[in-house]
Amino acid sequence: MPTDFPPWDRVYAFFRRWRDHGLVKEFHDRLRAQVREKVGRDAEPTAGVIDSQSVKADAVVGADSRGFDGGKLVNGRKRHVVVDTLGLLLGVMVTAADVGDSAAARVLLEQVADVHHRLALVWADGGYTGSLVEYCLATLALVLAIVKRSDDMHGFVVLPKRLIVERLFAHLMRTRRLARDYERRTTSAEVMVYWSMTLLMTRRLARSRPQQA
């Protein structure tokens, strides 16, 4: 049966090389800068939003990188992400689903702040309260602003700024490869998130090109 792809092991060899050398992330980050500049923003963001998404894991995911999220009742992995105010990805870290948001955020925010030096403010929900707020300010010179539910809210309510990151999660779940976690390695799972957002940004840039006469 004819195919457009070379043998799978050759394709995977290129994928592994790009993953291990950070080429996928570099390509993604360059596109993000172009998208931001296209809408009149600076290439580097000054504010962002952090959140997490628990997803079921396929059978190939080993016990060493999977867990049970008791809040979401999900057996699998958790995607921790930081996005800018346009909903574009600044950083992602994949862990077992039972890893706490605050614990993962310490590592992820340090990685993001190390790359995005202008980042000064990150919004988060109530799951990120506690010592993380003081840690971000003292160690990363980053203000972590907690957006809490007010007591008079009832039922499901989308909190301010949370909708920004929820749109990213919705996009990821529409990507067939990301509807659940199929990757043996968490680094491969992270690269798949970058690939998904790369496809989204290339479509945005293609649509924004001026029409030729």
CSV table of C-alpha atoms in Angstrom, one decimal:
chain,number,residue,atom,x,y,z
A,1,MET,CA,0.0,0.0,0.0
A,2,PRO,CA,1.6,3.4,-1.0
A,3,THR,CA,2.4,5.9,1.6
A,4,ASP,CA,3.8,9.4,1.7
A,5,PHE,CA,6.1,8.6,4.6
A,6,PRO,CA,9.5,6.7,4.7
A,7,PRO,CA,9.8,3.7,7.1
A,8,TRP,CA,8.6,4.5,10.6
A,9,ASP,CA,12.0,4.0,12.2
A,10,ARG,CA,13.5,6.7,10.0
A,11,VAL,CA,10.7,9.1,10.8
A,12,TYR,CA,11.1,8.4,14.5
A,13,ALA,CA,14.9,8.9,14.3
A,14,PHE,CA,14.2,12.5,13.0
A,15,PHE,CA,11.6,13.1,15.6
A,16,ARG,CA,13.9,11.9,18.4
A,17,ARG,CA,16.7,14.1,17.1
A,18,TRP,CA,14.5,17.2,16.9
A,19,ARG,CA,13.1,16.4,20.4
A,20,ASP,CA,16.4,15.9,22.1
A,21,HIS,CA,18.1,19.0,20.5
A,22,GLY,CA,15.1,21.3,21.3
A,23,LEU,CA,14.5,22.0,17.6
A,24,VAL,CA,10.7,21.6,17.8
A,25,LYS,CA,10.5,24.1,20.7
A,26,GLU,CA,12.8,26.6,18.9
A,27,PHE,CA,10.7,26.5,15.7
A,28,HIS,CA,7.5,26.9,17.8
A,29,ASP,CA,9.0,29.9,19.7
A,30,ARG,CA,10.0,31.7,16.6
A,31,LEU,CA,6.5,31.3,15.2
A,32,ARG,CA,4.9,32.5,18.4
A,33,ALA,CA,7.0,35.7,18.2
A,34,GLN,CA,5.7,36.2,14.6
A,35,VAL,CA,2.1,35.7,15.6
A,36,ARG,CA,2.4,38.2,18.5
A,37,GLU,CA,4.1,40.8,16.2
A,38,LYS,CA,1.4,40.2,13.6
A,39,VAL,CA,-1.3,41.4,16.0
A,40,GLY,CA,0.7,44.4,17.2
A,41,ARG,CA,2.3,42.9,20.4
A,42,ASP,CA,5.9,42.8,21.4
A,43,ALA,CA,7.6,39.5,20.6
A,44,GLU,CA,8.3,38.9,24.3
A,45,PRO,CA,5.3,38.7,26.7
A,46,THR,CA,5.1,40.5,30.0
A,47,ALA,CA,2.1,38.6,31.4
A,48,GLY,CA,0.7,35.0,31.3
A,49,VAL,CA,-1.6,32.4,32.8
A,50,ILE,CA,-0.7,29.1,34.4
A,51,ASP,CA,-2.9,26.0,34.7
A,52,SER,CA,-3.0,22.2,34.3
A,53,GLN,CA,-5.0,19.6,32.4
A,54,SER,CA,-5.2,15.9,33.4
A,55,VAL,CA,-5.6,13.4,30.6
A,56,LYS,CA,-6.0,9.7,30.5
A,57,ALA,CA,-2.8,7.7,29.6
A,58,ASP,CA,-2.6,4.9,27.1
A,59,ALA,CA,-1.4,1.4,28.2
A,60,VAL,CA,2.1,2.2,26.9
A,61,VAL,CA,2.6,4.8,29.6
A,62,GLY,CA,4.6,3.2,32.4
A,63,ALA,CA,3.8,3.4,36.1
A,64,ASP,CA,6.8,5.6,36.7
A,65,SER,CA,5.2,8.6,34.8
A,66,ARG,CA,1.5,8.1,35.4
A,67,GLY,CA,-0.7,8.6,38.5
A,68,PHE,CA,-4.3,9.2,39.6
A,69,ASP,CA,-5.7,12.7,39.9
A,70,GLY,CA,-8.3,12.4,42.6
A,71,GLY,CA,-9.9,15.7,41.8
A,72,LYS,CA,-10.5,15.0,38.2
A,73,LEU,CA,-10.8,11.2,38.6
A,74,VAL,CA,-8.2,10.7,35.8
A,75,ASN,CA,-5.6,7.9,35.7
A,76,GLY,CA,-2.8,9.2,33.5
A,77,ARG,CA,-0.7,12.3,33.1
A,78,LYS,CA,-1.0,16.0,33.7
A,79,ARG,CA,0.0,18.8,31.3
A,80,HIS,CA,1.1,21.9,33.2
A,81,VAL,CA,1.2,25.0,30.9
A,82,VAL,CA,2.0,28.7,30.9
A,83,VAL,CA,0.4,30.8,28.1
A,84,ASP,CA,0.6,34.5,27.2
A,85,THR,CA,-2.5,36.7,27.2
A,86,LEU,CA,-3.2,35.6,23.6
A,87,GLY,CA,-3.4,32.0,24.7
A,88,LEU,CA,-0.1,31.1,23.0
A,89,LEU,CA,2.1,28.5,24.7
A,90,LEU,CA,5.1,29.8,26.7
A,91,GLY,CA,6.0,26.5,28.4
A,92,VAL,CA,4.7,23.0,29.1
A,93,MET,CA,5.7,20.3,31.5
A,94,VAL,CA,4.1,16.8,31.6
A,95,THR,CA,4.1,14.8,34.8
A,96,ALA,CA,2.1,12.0,36.4
A,97,ALA,CA,-1.4,13.1,37.1
A,98,ASP,CA,-1.0,12.9,40.9
A,99,VAL,CA,1.7,15.6,40.9
A,100,GLY,CA,0.5,18.7,42.7
A,101,ASP,CA,0.0,21.9,40.7
A,102,SER,CA,2.2,24.0,43.0
A,103,ALA,CA,5.1,21.5,43.0
A,104,ALA,CA,5.1,21.4,39.2
A,105,ALA,CA,4.6,25.2,38.9
A,106,ARG,CA,7.9,25.8,40.8
A,107,VAL,CA,9.9,24.0,38.1
A,108,LEU,CA,7.8,25.2,35.1
A,109,LEU,CA,7.7,28.9,36.1
A,110,GLU,CA,11.5,28.8,36.7
A,111,GLN,CA,12.0,27.4,33.2
A,112,VAL,CA,9.7,30.0,31.6
A,113,ALA,CA,11.1,33.0,33.5
A,114,ASP,CA,14.6,31.9,32.5
A,115,VAL,CA,13.7,32.2,28.8
A,116,HIS,CA,11.1,35.1,28.9
A,117,HIS,CA,13.0,37.8,30.9
A,118,ARG,CA,10.2,40.4,30.5
A,119,LEU,CA,7.6,38.2,32.1
A,120,ALA,CA,6.5,39.9,35.3
A,121,LEU,CA,2.9,38.8,36.0
A,122,VAL,CA,1.3,35.3,35.9
A,123,TRP,CA,-2.4,34.7,36.8
A,124,ALA,CA,-3.3,31.4,38.5
A,125,ASP,CA,-6.3,29.8,40.2
A,126,GLY,CA,-6.7,28.9,43.8
A,127,GLY,CA,-4.7,25.7,43.4
A,128,TYR,CA,-1.5,27.6,43.3
A,129,THR,CA,-1.8,29.4,46.6
A,130,GLY,CA,0.6,29.0,49.5
A,131,SER,CA,4.4,29.3,49.5
A,132,LEU,CA,4.5,29.4,45.7
A,133,VAL,CA,3.4,33.0,45.7
A,134,GLU,CA,6.3,34.1,47.9
A,135,TYR,CA,8.8,31.8,46.0
A,136,CYS,CA,7.9,33.4,42.7
A,137,LEU,CA,8.4,36.9,44.0
A,138,ALA,CA,11.6,36.3,45.9
A,139,THR,CA,13.3,33.9,43.5
A,140,LEU,CA,11.9,34.6,40.1
A,141,ALA,CA,11.0,38.3,40.5
A,142,LEU,CA,7.6,37.3,39.3
A,143,VAL,CA,4.2,38.3,40.6
A,144,LEU,CA,1.8,35.3,40.9
A,145,ALA,CA,-1.7,36.7,41.1
A,146,ILE,CA,-4.3,34.3,42.4
A,147,VAL,CA,-7.7,34.6,40.8
A,148,LYS,CA,-10.2,33.2,43.3
A,149,ARG,CA,-13.9,32.3,43.1
A,150,SER,CA,-16.1,34.7,45.0
A,151,ASP,CA,-18.5,33.4,47.6
A,152,ASP,CA,-21.5,34.4,45.7
A,153,MET,CA,-20.7,32.3,42.6
A,154,HIS,CA,-22.7,29.2,42.1
A,155,GLY,CA,-22.3,26.4,39.7
A,156,PHE,CA,-19.8,26.4,36.8
A,157,VAL,CA,-18.3,29.9,36.3
A,158,VAL,CA,-15.3,30.7,34.1
A,159,LEU,CA,-13.0,32.9,36.1
A,160,PRO,CA,-11.3,35.9,34.6
A,161,LYS,CA,-8.1,35.0,32.7
A,162,ARG,CA,-8.9,31.3,33.0
A,163,LEU,CA,-10.7,31.3,29.6
A,164,ILE,CA,-7.4,32.2,27.9
A,165,VAL,CA,-5.8,28.9,28.9
A,166,GLU,CA,-9.0,26.9,28.6
A,167,ARG,CA,-9.0,27.7,24.9
A,168,LEU,CA,-5.6,26.2,24.6
A,169,PHE,CA,-6.7,23.0,26.4
A,170,ALA,CA,-9.7,22.8,24.0
A,171,HIS,CA,-7.4,23.0,21.0
A,172,LEU,CA,-5.2,20.3,22.4
A,173,MET,CA,-8.1,17.9,22.9
A,174,ARG,CA,-9.2,18.5,19.3
A,175,THR,CA,-5.7,17.2,18.3
A,176,ARG,CA,-6.2,13.4,17.9
A,177,ARG,CA,-2.8,12.5,19.1
A,178,LEU,CA,-3.4,14.5,22.3
A,179,ALA,CA,-6.9,13.4,23.1
A,180,ARG,CA,-5.1,11.0,25.5
A,181,ASP,CA,-1.4,10.6,26.3
A,182,TYR,CA,0.1,7.9,24.0
A,183,GLU,CA,3.8,8.7,24.6
A,184,ARG,CA,6.2,6.5,26.5
A,185,ARG,CA,8.4,9.5,27.5
A,186,THR,CA,7.1,12.7,29.1
A,187,THR,CA,9.5,14.7,26.9
A,188,SER,CA,7.8,13.2,23.8
A,189,ALA,CA,4.4,14.2,25.2
A,190,GLU,CA,5.7,17.8,25.7
A,191,VAL,CA,6.9,17.9,22.1
A,192,MET,CA,3.5,16.8,20.8
A,193,VAL,CA,2.0,19.8,22.6
A,194,TYR,CA,4.5,22.1,20.9
A,195,TRP,CA,3.7,20.5,17.5
A,196,SER,CA,0.0,21.0,18.0
A,197,MET,CA,0.4,24.7,18.8
A,198,THR,CA,2.8,25.0,15.9
A,199,LEU,CA,0.1,23.9,13.5
A,200,LEU,CA,-2.3,26.3,15.1
A,201,MET,CA,0.1,29.3,14.6
A,202,THR,CA,1.0,28.4,11.1
A,203,ARG,CA,-2.7,28.4,10.1
A,204,ARG,CA,-3.1,31.8,11.8
A,205,LEU,CA,-0.1,33.3,9.9
A,206,ALA,CA,-1.3,31.8,6.6
A,207,ARG,CA,-4.8,33.4,7.0
A,208,SER,CA,-3.3,36.7,7.9
A,209,ARG,CA,-1.3,37.1,4.7
A,210,PRO,CA,-2.5,39.8,2.4
A,211,GLN,CA,-4.5,38.7,-0.6
A,212,GLN,CA,-2.5,38.9,-3.9
A,213,ALA,CA,-4.0,40.8,-6.7
